[in-house]
C-alpha atoms as a printed R data frame, in Angstrom:
   type eleno elety resid chain resno       x       y      z
1  ATOM     1    CA   MET     A     1  14.951 -21.012 35.381
2  ATOM     2    CA   SER     A     2  16.680 -19.368 32.428
3  ATOM     3    CA   THR     A     3  19.400 -16.764 32.777
4  ATOM     4    CA   ILE     A     4  17.083 -14.070 31.365
5  ATOM     5    CA   GLN     A     5  14.432 -14.918 33.934
6  ATOM     6    CA   GLU     A     6  17.008 -14.834 36.730
7  ATOM     7    CA   ILE     A     7  18.308 -11.446 35.630
8  ATOM     8    CA   THR     A     8  14.802 -10.025 35.253
9  ATOM     9    CA   ALA     A     9  13.831 -11.319 38.696
10 ATOM    10    CA   ALA     A    10  16.943  -9.769 40.274
11 ATOM    11    CA   LEU     A    11  16.514  -6.280 38.769
12 ATOM    12    CA   PRO     A    12  13.916  -4.978 41.275
13 ATOM    13    CA   ASN     A    13  16.306  -5.804 44.127
14 ATOM    14    CA   LEU     A    14  19.136  -3.646 42.745
15 ATOM    15    CA   SER     A    15  19.857  -0.097 43.806
16 ATOM    16    CA   THR     A    16  19.430   2.762 41.384
17 ATOM    17    CA   GLU     A    17  23.218   3.042 41.098
18 ATOM    18    CA   GLU     A    18  23.482  -0.647 40.227
19 ATOM    19    CA   LEU     A    19  20.743  -0.313 37.608
20 ATOM    20    CA   LEU     A    20  22.548   2.643 36.046
21 ATOM    21    CA   ARG     A    21  25.782   0.639 35.895
22 ATOM    22    CA   ILE     A    22  23.992  -2.264 34.215
23 ATOM    23    CA   GLU     A    23  22.333   0.096 31.756
24 ATOM    24    CA   GLN     A    24  25.725   1.595 30.866
25 ATOM    25    CA   ALA     A    25  27.194  -1.879 30.367
26 ATOM    26    CA   ILE     A    26  24.341  -2.786 28.012
27 ATOM    27    CA   HIS     A    27  24.795   0.454 26.058
28 ATOM    28    CA   ASN     A    28  28.495  -0.317 25.705
29 ATOM    29    CA   LEU     A    29  27.676  -3.784 24.385
30 ATOM    30    CA   TYR     A    30  25.350  -2.278 21.757
31 ATOM    31    CA   ARG     A    31  28.142   0.064 20.671
32 ATOM    32    CA   THR     A    32  30.691  -2.766 20.552
33 ATOM    33    CA   ARG     A    33  28.352  -4.979 18.528
34 ATOM    34    CA   ASP     A    34  27.660  -2.135 16.094
35 ATOM    35    CA   ILE     A    35  23.901  -2.382 16.493
36 ATOM    36    CA   HIS     A    36  22.103  -0.004 14.141
37 ATOM    37    CA   ILE     A    37  22.326   3.028 16.390
38 ATOM    38    CA   ILE     A    38  20.516   6.188 15.313
39 ATOM    39    CA   TYR     A    39  21.533   8.307 18.284
40 ATOM    40    CA   ASP     A    40  24.329   7.820 20.799
41 ATOM    41    CA   ASP     A    41  25.286  10.212 23.597
42 ATOM    42    CA   ASP     A    42  26.006  10.342 27.322
43 ATOM    43    CA   TYR     A    43  22.349   9.588 28.126
44 ATOM    44    CA   GLY     A    44  22.295   6.382 26.145
45 ATOM    45    CA   ILE     A    45  21.498   5.118 22.710
46 ATOM    46    CA   TRP     A    46  18.545   5.112 20.352
47 ATOM    47    CA   THR     A    47  18.487   2.115 18.052
48 ATOM    48    CA   GLU     A    48  16.690   1.398 14.828
49 ATOM    49    CA   GLN     A    49  14.452  -0.991 16.784
50 ATOM    50    CA   ASP     A    50  13.596   1.768 19.296
51 ATOM    51    CA   GLN     A    51  12.562   4.029 16.414
52 ATOM    52    CA   ILE     A    52  10.398   1.360 14.815
53 ATOM    53    CA   SER     A    53   8.740   0.527 18.130
54 ATOM    54    CA   VAL     A    54   7.886   4.135 18.970
55 ATOM    55    CA   ALA     A    55   6.603   4.802 15.448
56 ATOM    56    CA   ALA     A    56   4.281   1.793 15.769
57 ATOM    57    CA   GLU     A    57   2.966   3.107 19.099
58 ATOM    58    CA   VAL     A    58   2.321   6.557 17.631
59 ATOM    59    CA   PHE     A    59   0.481   5.149 14.632
60 ATOM    60    CA   GLU     A    60  -1.613   3.000 16.974
61 ATOM    61    CA   LEU     A    61  -2.578   6.142 18.926
62 ATOM    62    CA   PHE     A    62  -3.513   7.892 15.676
63 ATOM    63    CA   ASN     A    63  -5.627   4.901 14.642
64 ATOM    64    CA   ARG     A    64  -7.439   4.858 18.000
65 ATOM    65    CA   SER     A    65  -8.152   8.586 17.852
66 ATOM    66    CA   ASP     A    66  -9.735   8.246 14.387
67 ATOM    67    CA   ASN     A    67 -12.375   5.863 15.710
């Protein structure tokens, strides 16, 4: 089993506090690695990839509503 699979499998067993701590650690890694961050505050980050992904979802909704 790969490390990613092990981590993903373990996540449901963690407490909410543990999940929040992991989320914060990941956000800090993004900041340290200078990922293309559009928005960064106490609640978390919003990356260029997040923006692209949400835009694609919105356009898909628009396309479905036109049919």
